[in-house]
Amino acid sequence: MADNHIASLLEQMTLNEKIGQLVQLATPFLKGASDGGQITGPMKNMGIDEESIKDTGSVLGASGAEEIMNIQNTHLAENRLGIPLLFMSDIIHGYKTIFPVPLAIGCSWDMELAEKSAEIAANEAAVSGVHVTFSPMVDLSRDPRWGRVMESTGEDPYLNSEIARAYVRGFQGEDVTRDLGRLAACVKHFAAYGAPEGGRDYNTVDMSERQLREMYLPAYKAALDEGCEMVMTSFNILNGVPATGNKPLMRDLLRDEWGFDGVLISDWGAVKELIPHGVAEDEKEAAQKAITAGVDIEMMTGCYTSHLQGLIEEGAIDEETVDEAVLRILQLKQKLGLFDNPHRGADPALEEQVVLCAEHRSAARELAAKSSVLLKNDRVLPLNPNQKVSLIGPFARDADILGPWSWLGAEEDTVTLEDGLRQYVNPDRLTIAPGCSVESGTEEDMQAAVHAAEEADVIILGLGERSYMSGEAGCRADIRLPDAQLKLIERVKSLGKSVVAVLFNGRPLDLHGVLDEADAVLEAWYPGTEGGSAVADLLFGAVNPSGRLAMSFPYTVGQVPVYYNHFNTGRPKDAPDAQERFVSQYLDIPNEPMLPFGFGLSYTTYEYSNLTLSSDTMTAWDSLHVSVNVTNTGEAAGEEVVQLYIRDVAGEIVRPVNELKDFQKIVLEPGETKTIAFTITEDQLRYHHANLDYTSDPGRFQVSIGPNSQNITTRTFTLTD
Ligand code: NOJ
């Protein structure tokens, strides 16, 4: 269908039909869904009746080719102009083949694999009838109390942006119109949802525009530069105005400054939430504010359905504002080919073959291994399969390792830690006893675990958080492991055997009681469907750990927010002339996090040498070449993430002590040395000045390279006019 067909469609639409396009309902509301289509209390409250449901524009959370085709067929038979529905779902880190949570994928620093995971998720969802995924979530976060850090890719704007791009490429492919195996992506949550005060979900966000542009906006922009089709608003207020009713954010910045002309959807219920936020007296005002701010689709509340018509009749909004929104939605439907092929990629036969196929499982296994981070290893790992192993801890057998955003992932399809270990260890060399549950334990269970471990050479502890302990509304003020698990570690440690802790969780934890007690610690995050296999591959050395932290692990929660790209202060603790007391420090804990951004161990060692700059000056017209030799000084082949940081020593605005500007993930055989080259250009030295101009300052810069944000070697150069 050409554009003029869309325009003529718009002309034929009644106002009610137009408003219907701006409404998104969950599957049970729709006819043709199993158990769907009955007019229930919540639907009446939303102003939805038999008639208006026929005009609905899009559906949330449907899955399965047959069901989606049914809903679409029923809808097309009843919709006067035959406008197909758009099916949108949260395909966050996999459809049925579940990949590690995004924070873990961030730790892989592997853009090809991140892209591949999104491609596979898209393929599975597309044959199952889905058109749009509410992903990527690119909210930068510095606060591990916030449950949704597991959905983010961490604390760094550059790494977040690179992954945002990889996800969009993976979901949408090169041409989402032609490639029926892909989905339209929706970047979220716009904006700065990852900075709630106190790490409490939905809470206040307040920050300077400079900070917003510097740290929080780049990843959304990167996703849009990569062609992301949609944007979702965030629940939070930003500097006093809820994002969902925030005109400067949506119209001025997103649409006018960035030129985004795709569909903007509210988050679930966020339009109506303008009332409790305190910027709208009632639903009518909420509808007015949201549509004026530029929100095209209202998700799951009925402010638009009930009030847009009245607002137009009163002249409070123009019908053109509604038309514009409708047009964008129709254009997306057209782009996805739905007018010609309303079922798009949905194919029940193909669905059977593609979803959870062996190839997808094997990609999930590879990515889960590459996303895990080895945090400590006192010569215990890798294990020898001839050792007697005792598997203890609440995650020994538990399949709750998919993460909170895996609504279609099934525990029965999941490889647990026990399943994984059985691939390497003979049954007569393996004893298993959980010892406690995730949040509580009894003396009896503890003794059973101690007894099971008595004969073992090595104890593997499967520890962590239940998936409901992170994710949306999954915030915690105490980010240690629950007491029952800390006690369990102490008890098994007293047996005097080697103890390996494997962590399944969704946030950087306070690891007191784990790092100090265990001989080795592997952060597996929520590793997904193939989690147990991937962890076993790492523990037995079939895969050499290569994950690096995308978010700092705090020393204790009292230090939060703690992040590597902080400012220096006027009284830095480590200055050569620092006084003993009057410096920026805590009296009781170090300033540094327990584990810094970029950190991760391997079964081999790497040595960095010969950091060389092509010149000690550069200008805006030429670039600087930086090289470093990296040698694998151990006995195993491995992958290293070579990280390049820059510091602007003196700017008009204070600059962070370091900023990640580039990285390379390289493979090194034992004894091998590679010379790794980077190019620094002037645009990497720019930042937002006091007047928000994005420029660089001539003067001195430091460039540092190393295996993590703390262990770096530094050289200096000067940017001249
Ligand atoms: C609320 C969440 O904040 C958002 O991320 C998600 O996409 C929507 N619900 C739809 O499920």
XYZ file of C-alpha atoms and ligand atoms in Angstrom:
732
model
C 0.000 0.000 0.000
C 1.357 3.379 -0.928
C 1.257 6.482 1.279
C -1.777 7.909 -0.512
C -3.744 4.815 0.484
C -2.920 5.495 4.100
C -3.956 9.100 3.649
C -7.243 8.066 2.065
C -7.801 5.544 4.836
C -7.334 8.318 7.355
C -9.904 10.411 5.506
C -12.483 7.651 5.693
C -11.990 7.078 9.423
C -14.491 8.389 11.943
C -13.079 10.093 15.018
C -13.895 7.019 17.087
C -12.059 4.802 14.656
C -9.063 7.095 14.855
C -9.067 7.103 18.638
C -9.262 3.308 18.581
C -5.892 3.204 16.834
C -4.386 5.060 19.797
C -5.469 2.415 22.272
C -3.514 -0.671 23.247
C -5.296 -3.505 25.027
C -3.988 -6.709 26.553
C -4.823 -10.002 24.845
C -7.724 -11.108 27.086
C -9.685 -8.048 25.960
C -9.686 -9.198 22.357
C -12.138 -11.474 20.616
C -10.512 -14.510 19.090
C -8.131 -14.872 22.036
C -8.549 -18.013 24.079
C -10.867 -16.867 26.851
C -10.899 -13.374 25.396
C -13.437 -10.854 24.297
C -15.843 -10.808 27.200
C -16.663 -7.359 28.417
C -15.393 -7.345 31.987
C -15.296 -4.782 34.778
C -11.840 -3.418 33.946
C -12.851 -2.958 30.308
C -15.950 -0.991 31.274
C -13.806 1.166 33.535
C -11.610 1.895 30.563
C -14.605 2.986 28.509
C -14.289 -0.109 26.301
C -17.448 -1.732 24.964
C -18.375 -4.209 22.201
C -18.369 -1.446 19.618
C -15.139 0.331 20.517
C -13.162 -2.887 20.794
C -13.598 -3.327 17.050
C -11.593 -0.154 16.486
C -8.628 -1.097 18.683
C -5.259 -0.485 17.069
C -2.878 -2.789 18.886
C -2.605 -5.674 21.299
C -0.209 -6.264 24.168
C 1.263 -9.564 25.216
C -0.237 -12.013 22.723
C 1.882 -14.988 21.706
C 1.559 -18.077 19.579
C 0.900 -18.067 15.839
C -2.499 -19.712 16.030
C -3.886 -17.451 18.721
C -2.564 -14.306 17.087
C -3.938 -15.319 13.676
C -7.292 -16.019 15.273
C -7.428 -12.635 16.958
C -6.393 -10.934 13.730
C -8.986 -12.801 11.631
C -11.778 -12.038 14.083
C -10.725 -8.422 14.219
C -10.516 -7.997 10.447
C -13.990 -9.476 10.047
C -15.387 -6.852 12.410
C -13.293 -3.744 11.751
C -15.192 -1.550 9.277
C -12.148 -0.502 7.259
C -10.207 -3.732 7.670
C -7.301 -2.126 9.541
C -5.134 -4.902 10.962
C -4.001 -5.059 14.570
C -0.395 -4.588 15.599
C 0.796 -7.244 18.072
C 3.361 -6.031 20.567
C 5.065 -8.005 23.325
C 7.966 -7.876 25.735
C 10.547 -10.032 23.997
C 13.376 -8.816 26.171
C 16.070 -11.495 26.231
C 14.491 -14.274 24.267
C 11.086 -15.603 23.301
C 11.109 -19.237 24.410
C 14.834 -19.771 24.071
C 15.827 -17.498 26.909
C 19.185 -15.759 26.763
C 20.949 -14.244 29.763
C 19.365 -11.052 31.127
C 20.540 -7.838 29.417
C 22.864 -6.880 32.297
C 24.655 -10.180 31.701
C 24.736 -9.612 27.953
C 26.315 -6.252 28.753
C 29.036 -8.162 30.593
C 29.836 -10.167 27.453
C 31.078 -6.988 25.712
C 30.325 -9.052 22.615
C 28.259 -7.089 20.148
C 27.989 -9.905 17.620
C 26.519 -12.255 20.174
C 24.226 -9.572 21.590
C 22.936 -8.967 18.065
C 22.577 -12.684 17.455
C 20.528 -13.115 20.627
C 18.127 -10.379 19.500
C 17.919 -11.914 16.030
C 17.010 -15.309 17.459
C 14.473 -13.762 19.828
C 12.966 -11.923 16.851
C 12.880 -15.064 14.689
C 11.065 -17.068 17.354
C 8.611 -14.264 18.150
C 7.959 -13.425 14.499
C 6.940 -16.960 13.502
C 4.744 -16.899 16.589
C 2.904 -13.853 15.264
C 4.473 -10.949 17.185
C 5.192 -7.715 15.261
C 6.853 -5.392 17.786
C 9.048 -6.002 20.807
C 9.265 -3.628 23.756
C 13.041 -3.794 23.710
C 15.803 -2.654 23.976
C 15.643 -1.203 27.466
C 18.640 1.110 27.580
C 18.179 2.922 30.877
C 21.604 3.700 32.319
C 21.740 2.776 35.964
C 24.134 3.327 38.830
C 22.003 1.930 41.600
C 21.891 -1.824 42.189
C 19.012 -1.438 44.626
C 16.832 -0.764 41.590
C 15.334 -4.090 40.512
C 15.437 -3.248 36.849
C 19.225 -3.049 36.580
C 18.977 -6.641 35.312
C 17.143 -5.284 32.278
C 19.691 -2.559 31.654
C 23.191 -2.984 30.371
C 24.850 -1.108 33.187
C 26.492 2.170 34.109
C 28.331 3.276 30.997
C 26.837 5.422 28.237
C 29.214 4.146 25.551
C 28.802 0.431 26.281
C 25.034 0.925 26.636
C 24.912 2.662 23.275
C 26.882 -0.055 21.531
C 24.581 -2.739 22.912
C 21.481 -0.694 22.098
C 22.625 -0.614 18.493
C 23.403 -4.321 18.460
C 19.947 -5.144 19.833
C 18.180 -2.962 17.273
C 20.180 -4.548 14.428
C 19.336 -7.977 15.776
C 15.611 -7.344 16.234
C 14.985 -5.406 13.037
C 17.591 -6.799 10.644
C 18.520 -4.731 7.610
C 15.010 -4.361 6.280
C 12.185 -5.047 8.673
C 9.635 -4.658 5.863
C 10.999 -7.530 3.822
C 12.430 -9.720 6.538
C 9.363 -11.374 8.031
C 11.540 -13.070 10.627
C 12.260 -9.766 12.366
C 10.368 -7.417 14.666
C 10.092 -3.684 14.986
C 11.991 -2.596 18.097
C 10.801 -0.127 20.734
C 13.500 1.575 22.782
C 12.534 2.382 26.376
C 11.976 3.934 28.872
C 12.265 7.489 27.679
C 13.830 9.029 29.655
C 16.172 8.489 32.583
C 13.990 5.803 34.172
C 17.226 4.232 35.475
C 17.919 7.056 37.930
C 15.124 6.807 40.520
C 15.952 8.318 43.903
C 16.983 5.687 46.408
C 16.883 2.987 43.733
C 13.133 2.591 44.295
C 11.130 1.797 41.188
C 8.904 4.530 39.701
C 10.485 7.079 42.054
C 11.472 10.676 41.373
C 14.220 11.497 38.882
C 15.842 14.882 39.102
C 18.994 15.810 37.239
C 20.594 18.592 35.264
C 20.022 18.663 31.535
C 23.777 18.355 31.061
C 23.901 15.142 33.068
C 20.871 13.847 31.170
C 22.493 14.512 27.817
C 25.893 13.309 28.894
C 25.054 10.014 30.555
C 21.432 9.029 30.082
C 20.363 10.078 26.584
C 23.139 8.631 24.393
C 21.843 5.048 24.395
C 18.282 6.038 23.375
C 19.772 8.149 20.613
C 22.037 5.312 19.511
C 19.028 2.978 19.215
C 17.189 5.569 17.108
C 20.246 6.196 14.936
C 20.224 2.479 14.244
C 16.642 2.839 12.953
C 14.613 1.741 15.984
C 10.951 2.097 14.984
C 9.308 2.943 18.292
C 9.901 4.647 21.650
C 8.205 3.986 25.001
C 7.835 6.674 27.654
C 8.975 6.110 31.217
C 6.943 6.100 34.431
C 9.101 8.633 36.272
C 8.985 12.363 36.517
C 11.949 14.129 35.050
C 12.727 17.437 36.716
C 9.180 17.831 37.947
C 7.206 16.681 34.907
C 6.200 13.058 34.334
C 7.897 11.792 31.165
C 4.535 10.692 29.751
C 3.231 14.259 29.834
C 6.541 15.945 29.141
C 6.313 18.094 26.028
C 9.901 19.405 26.055
C 11.135 15.825 26.260
C 8.857 14.301 23.622
C 8.021 17.043 21.165
C 11.034 19.348 21.485
C 13.820 16.863 22.044
C 12.679 13.519 20.648
C 10.691 14.724 17.671
C 12.107 18.161 16.763
C 15.738 17.920 17.805
C 16.303 14.226 17.073
C 13.833 13.989 14.212
C 12.079 10.860 15.466
C 8.915 10.305 13.431
C 7.989 6.815 14.609
C 5.366 5.713 17.101
C 5.622 6.807 20.724
C 3.787 4.587 23.200
C 3.151 5.216 26.886
C 4.285 2.655 29.394
C 1.545 0.553 31.012
C -1.030 2.859 32.603
C 1.381 5.803 32.549
C -1.124 8.223 31.011
C -3.563 7.748 33.875
C -0.675 7.948 36.341
C -0.385 11.630 35.489
C -3.176 11.975 38.087
C -1.361 10.487 41.125
C 1.848 12.175 39.956
C -0.068 15.393 40.491
C -0.072 17.075 37.078
C -3.614 16.160 36.016
C -6.839 16.627 37.951
C -8.575 13.769 36.173
C -8.410 11.364 33.214
C -9.462 14.063 30.821
C -6.584 16.326 31.725
C -4.249 13.326 31.675
C -5.368 12.535 28.103
C -4.877 16.127 27.064
C -1.399 16.347 28.548
C -0.215 13.033 27.093
C -1.429 13.636 23.536
C -0.119 17.183 23.621
C 3.234 15.915 24.809
C 3.267 13.556 21.819
C 2.216 10.151 23.155
C 0.593 8.305 20.240
C -0.590 5.120 21.950
C -1.997 4.840 25.447
C -1.160 1.466 26.915
C -3.811 -0.174 29.088
C -5.753 2.776 30.474
C -8.770 4.454 28.959
C -8.055 8.187 29.124
C -7.839 8.528 25.329
C -10.883 6.317 24.710
C -13.045 8.219 27.137
C -11.899 11.783 26.598
C -10.181 12.580 23.299
C -13.467 13.147 21.504
C -14.684 15.589 24.166
C -11.341 17.388 24.162
C -11.555 17.868 20.398
C -15.167 19.026 20.571
C -14.216 21.587 23.212
C -11.284 22.736 21.129
C -8.801 21.794 23.855
C -6.852 19.771 21.272
C -6.944 19.786 17.475
C -8.127 16.810 15.520
C -4.855 17.112 13.571
C -2.966 16.107 16.706
C -4.925 12.861 16.725
C -4.535 12.488 12.957
C -0.776 12.781 13.220
C -0.656 10.028 15.813
C -2.966 7.791 13.767
C -0.888 8.368 10.678
C 2.275 7.253 12.422
C 0.579 4.069 13.592
C -0.830 3.315 10.144
C 2.587 3.960 8.649
C 4.145 1.424 11.001
C 1.459 -1.108 10.059
C 2.250 -0.402 6.444
C 5.981 -0.688 6.979
C 5.446 -4.090 8.525
C 3.359 -5.070 5.489
C 0.223 -5.737 7.535
C -2.234 -4.254 5.045
C -1.139 -6.813 2.456
C -0.290 -9.625 4.837
C -1.961 -9.151 8.218
C -0.409 -12.345 9.582
C 3.107 -11.263 8.570
C 5.570 -13.945 9.783
C 3.053 -15.973 11.806
C 3.330 -19.605 10.792
C 2.241 -22.396 13.142
C 4.211 -25.080 11.258
C 7.420 -23.055 11.215
C 6.842 -22.078 14.831
C 7.085 -25.758 15.782
C 10.459 -26.064 14.066
C 12.039 -22.759 14.967
C 11.080 -22.066 18.568
C 13.563 -23.538 21.026
C 15.430 -25.403 18.272
C 18.863 -26.901 18.912
C 20.637 -24.099 17.084
C 18.997 -21.449 19.263
C 19.775 -23.386 22.406
C 23.401 -23.640 21.435
C 23.629 -19.865 20.844
C 22.034 -19.353 24.281
C 24.653 -21.640 25.825
C 27.498 -19.770 24.188
C 26.185 -16.367 25.225
C 25.447 -17.483 28.787
C 29.049 -18.654 29.164
C 30.386 -15.418 27.692
C 28.166 -13.287 29.941
C 29.233 -14.881 33.209
C 31.974 -13.102 35.109
C 34.627 -14.877 37.148
C 35.006 -12.691 40.249
C 37.502 -14.711 42.261
C 39.628 -17.805 41.714
C 42.160 -18.983 44.281
C 43.518 -21.767 42.086
C 40.346 -23.871 42.384
C 38.949 -23.512 38.907
C 38.758 -25.051 36.409
C 37.630 -28.251 38.089
C 38.789 -31.699 37.232
C 35.883 -34.075 36.388
C 37.537 -36.790 38.492
C 37.125 -34.786 41.674
C 34.273 -35.662 43.998
C 31.807 -32.808 43.810
C 29.118 -31.813 46.259
C 26.452 -29.504 44.894
C 24.851 -27.438 47.649
C 22.661 -24.363 47.810
C 19.161 -23.250 46.841
C 20.072 -23.024 43.159
C 21.556 -26.518 43.011
C 18.459 -27.858 41.278
C 16.281 -24.791 40.869
C 15.157 -23.765 37.396
C 14.327 -20.196 38.432
C 17.359 -18.972 36.504
C 15.615 -17.466 33.483
C 15.200 -14.005 34.959
C 12.121 -11.871 35.587
C 11.485 -11.027 31.916
C 11.099 -14.517 30.556
C 7.315 -14.862 30.548
C 7.396 -17.465 27.784
C 10.471 -19.293 28.981
C 9.527 -22.526 30.702
C 11.324 -23.960 33.696
C 10.862 -27.474 32.255
C 12.959 -26.438 29.238
C 15.681 -25.043 31.469
C 19.042 -26.680 32.125
C 19.639 -26.342 35.868
C 23.018 -26.291 37.574
C 22.555 -29.955 38.476
C 21.724 -30.851 34.836
C 24.808 -28.971 33.714
C 27.162 -30.633 36.198
C 25.854 -34.069 35.251
C 27.239 -33.460 31.771
C 30.725 -33.485 33.310
C 30.626 -35.438 36.579
C 29.870 -39.152 37.033
C 26.807 -39.737 39.236
C 28.896 -41.658 41.788
C 31.109 -38.612 42.272
C 28.260 -36.160 42.799
C 26.210 -35.524 45.958
C 23.459 -32.936 46.077
C 21.677 -31.192 48.948
C 20.241 -27.654 48.775
C 20.930 -26.854 52.465
C 18.427 -23.993 52.521
C 15.946 -22.225 50.326
C 16.662 -18.811 48.834
C 15.289 -16.862 51.772
C 15.141 -19.253 54.705
C 16.530 -22.487 56.057
C 16.291 -25.059 58.831
C 19.044 -26.647 60.900
C 18.000 -30.024 59.551
C 18.500 -28.995 55.909
C 21.790 -27.378 56.804
C 23.040 -30.567 58.439
C 21.953 -32.619 55.424
C 24.053 -30.335 53.246
C 27.066 -30.574 55.537
C 26.707 -34.341 55.564
C 26.446 -34.489 51.755
C 29.608 -32.406 51.451
C 31.745 -34.375 53.903
C 33.266 -36.714 51.322
C 33.640 -34.138 48.571
C 36.875 -32.720 47.170
C 35.118 -29.559 46.112
C 31.835 -27.934 47.071
C 29.868 -26.024 44.471
C 27.364 -23.611 45.988
C 24.437 -22.495 43.836
C 23.368 -19.204 45.433
C 21.399 -16.117 44.502
C 18.149 -14.218 44.358
C 14.733 -15.490 43.302
C 13.739 -13.870 40.043
C 10.967 -11.908 41.786
C 13.673 -10.251 43.913
C 14.689 -8.151 40.925
C 12.972 -6.854 37.782
C 10.087 -4.387 37.739
C 9.111 -3.405 41.286
C 11.831 -5.776 42.534
C 13.930 -3.269 44.484
C 15.927 -4.159 47.570
C 17.497 -1.896 50.178
C 19.742 -4.674 51.470
C 21.610 -6.094 48.525
C 23.405 -8.911 50.308
C 22.425 -12.516 49.812
C 19.685 -13.482 52.267
C 20.984 -14.551 55.690
C 20.109 -18.222 55.222
C 22.541 -18.412 52.318
C 25.302 -16.513 54.103
C 25.019 -18.965 56.997
C 25.134 -21.863 54.587
C 28.405 -20.569 53.118
C 29.921 -20.280 56.599
C 28.868 -23.810 57.535
C 30.196 -25.525 54.427
C 33.366 -23.446 54.577
C 34.064 -24.851 58.032
C 34.524 -28.275 56.404
C 37.855 -27.000 55.100
C 37.233 -27.957 51.468
C 37.478 -25.872 48.353
C 34.295 -23.882 47.908
C 33.100 -22.496 44.579
C 30.138 -20.108 44.702
C 28.010 -19.704 41.584
C 25.646 -16.723 41.754
C 22.277 -16.487 40.006
C 20.945 -12.982 40.499
C 19.824 -9.808 38.795
C 21.924 -7.027 40.323
C 25.419 -6.269 41.567
C 25.331 -7.568 45.146
C 27.194 -6.650 48.299
C 29.368 -9.759 48.327
C 30.592 -9.655 51.908
C 30.341 -13.177 53.194
C 30.756 -14.591 49.701
C 33.959 -13.181 48.203
C 35.819 -13.523 51.493
C 34.569 -17.056 52.231
C 34.506 -18.850 48.888
C 37.691 -19.837 47.058
C 36.140 -19.050 43.714
C 33.100 -16.989 42.746
C 31.374 -17.052 39.383
C 28.674 -14.450 38.667
C 26.294 -16.279 36.320
C 23.439 -13.717 36.570
C 20.164 -15.165 35.298
C 21.779 -17.107 32.480
C 18.643 -18.375 30.720
C 17.510 -21.665 29.213
C 21.000 -23.129 28.848
C 22.298 -21.653 32.090
C 23.312 -24.902 33.782
C 25.249 -26.106 30.733
C 27.024 -22.792 30.332
C 28.055 -22.673 33.993
C 29.345 -26.239 33.810
C 31.305 -25.378 30.640
C 33.006 -22.633 32.621
C 33.561 -24.567 35.842
C 35.228 -27.446 33.987
C 37.252 -25.223 31.687
C 35.582 -26.117 28.376
C 35.087 -22.363 28.073
C 37.520 -19.839 29.524
C 35.626 -17.051 31.355
C 35.727 -13.763 29.465
C 32.852 -11.692 30.913
C 33.655 -8.251 32.346
C 31.399 -6.295 34.686
C 29.151 -3.740 33.011
C 28.283 -2.325 36.429
C 30.389 -1.818 39.561
C 29.768 -4.083 42.566
C 29.549 -1.804 45.610
C 31.584 -2.378 48.726
C 28.364 -1.944 50.712
C 24.983 -0.448 49.914
C 25.937 2.727 51.818
C 28.319 3.581 48.979
C 25.602 3.535 46.314
C 25.633 5.138 43.792
C 29.209 4.084 43.083
C 30.382 4.106 39.474
C 33.680 4.357 37.689
C 33.017 7.530 35.669
C 32.600 9.815 38.686
C 34.118 13.252 39.250
C 37.315 13.863 41.142
C 36.103 16.469 43.728
C 38.347 19.253 45.009
C 39.663 16.972 47.726
C 40.307 13.603 46.150
C 41.452 10.965 48.595
C 44.342 9.727 46.465
C 45.944 13.132 45.696
C 49.683 13.257 46.518
C 49.089 16.157 48.925
C 45.876 14.744 50.426
C 45.375 15.389 54.099
C 44.533 12.564 56.403
C 41.013 13.677 57.278
C 39.648 16.496 55.157
C 39.345 14.588 51.918
C 36.348 13.086 50.151
C 36.091 9.720 51.821
C 34.163 7.457 54.172
C 35.632 6.850 57.599
C 34.535 3.240 57.650
C 34.823 1.876 54.102
C 36.955 2.458 51.018
C 35.824 4.840 48.283
C 36.319 2.208 45.635
C 33.657 -0.360 44.836
C 34.292 -3.964 45.797
C 34.692 -4.818 42.106
C 35.116 -2.141 39.470
C 33.453 -1.626 36.119
C 35.182 -3.696 33.440
C 36.520 -6.267 35.909
C 36.577 -10.018 35.302
C 39.059 -12.874 35.652
C 40.034 -15.656 33.298
C 41.862 -18.996 33.522
C 44.856 -17.345 31.943
C 46.677 -14.082 32.607
C 47.295 -11.129 30.328
C 50.101 -8.650 30.376
C 49.795 -5.165 28.899
C 52.944 -3.448 27.652
C 54.324 -0.801 25.368
C 51.420 1.656 25.392
C 52.382 4.040 22.617
C 50.848 7.197 21.148
C 51.557 8.242 17.566
C 52.096 11.810 18.808
C 51.765 13.814 21.983
C 49.491 16.334 20.296
C 46.427 16.172 18.085
C 44.014 18.594 16.437
C 40.396 18.410 15.322
C 41.603 17.553 11.812
C 43.895 14.667 12.525
C 43.617 11.682 14.771
C 45.831 10.030 17.311
C 46.852 6.391 17.042
C 47.237 4.469 20.241
C 48.622 0.973 20.466
C 49.325 -1.498 23.206
C 50.736 -4.999 23.288
C 48.677 -7.613 25.053
C 50.271 -10.976 25.812
C 48.626 -14.134 27.030
C 51.082 -15.105 29.761
C 49.205 -18.174 30.972
C 48.555 -21.638 29.691
C 45.013 -21.427 28.343
C 43.709 -19.695 25.248
C 41.417 -16.860 26.245
C 39.448 -13.784 25.288
C 40.405 -10.426 26.722
C 38.469 -7.152 26.613
C 41.012 -4.392 26.012
C 39.455 -1.181 27.346
C 40.363 2.383 26.386
C 39.489 5.270 28.707
C 39.971 9.015 28.310
C 40.125 11.826 30.818
C 39.931 15.496 30.016
C 42.270 16.905 32.651
C 40.774 20.418 32.763
C 37.579 21.371 30.961
C 35.129 24.218 31.154
C 32.915 21.711 32.935
C 34.388 19.158 35.331
C 34.976 15.886 33.496
C 34.783 12.317 34.877
C 38.003 10.725 36.131
C 37.679 8.322 33.202
C 35.297 7.580 30.375
C 35.198 4.420 28.299
C 35.654 5.466 24.694
C 36.486 2.232 22.932
C 37.201 -1.451 23.518
C 38.204 -4.551 21.620
C 37.481 -8.126 22.502
C 40.408 -10.223 21.332
C 41.387 -13.902 21.323
C 44.889 -14.870 22.413
C 46.551 -18.284 22.347
C 48.944 -19.108 25.212
C 52.151 -17.117 24.768
C 50.686 -15.059 21.958
C 51.114 -11.271 21.817
C 48.891 -8.985 19.775
C 49.348 -5.311 19.133
C 45.981 -3.678 19.613
C 45.458 -0.372 17.840
C 42.885 2.326 18.553
C 42.260 5.660 16.892
C 41.257 8.708 18.901
C 39.421 11.457 17.068
C 38.347 14.863 18.287
C 34.672 13.927 18.444
C 35.512 11.455 21.221
C 36.785 14.391 23.299
C 33.582 16.411 23.082
C 31.110 16.945 25.846
C 28.186 19.206 26.719
C 29.367 22.575 27.918
C 27.573 25.023 30.218
C 25.472 26.283 27.297
C 24.965 22.635 26.217
C 27.172 23.045 23.132
C 28.760 19.732 22.294
C 32.401 20.621 21.718
C 35.890 19.787 22.949
C 38.321 21.908 24.964
C 41.910 22.302 23.805
C 44.310 21.162 26.499
C 45.672 18.103 28.215
C 44.024 14.661 28.061
C 44.941 11.304 29.496
C 44.423 8.117 27.584
C 44.463 4.895 29.573
C 44.285 1.286 28.519
C 43.822 -1.764 30.658
C 41.794 -4.836 31.561
C 39.315 -2.877 33.707
C 38.525 0.680 34.778
C 40.950 0.585 37.737
C 43.902 -1.341 36.413
C 45.123 0.960 33.684
C 48.269 2.420 32.183
C 48.139 6.087 31.254
C 49.745 8.438 28.714
C 49.110 12.130 28.150
C 48.469 14.113 24.982
C 47.374 17.636 24.156
C 44.549 18.748 21.898
C 45.594 21.936 20.146
C 43.501 24.421 18.143
C 5.669 -2.101 32.089
C 7.139 -2.062 31.889
O 7.692 -0.940 32.537
C 7.567 -2.018 30.414
O 8.949 -2.183 30.344
C 6.842 -3.062 29.626
O 7.269 -3.035 28.285
C 5.346 -2.829 29.748
N 4.978 -2.951 31.156
C 4.522 -3.789 28.895
O 4.537 -5.048 29.424
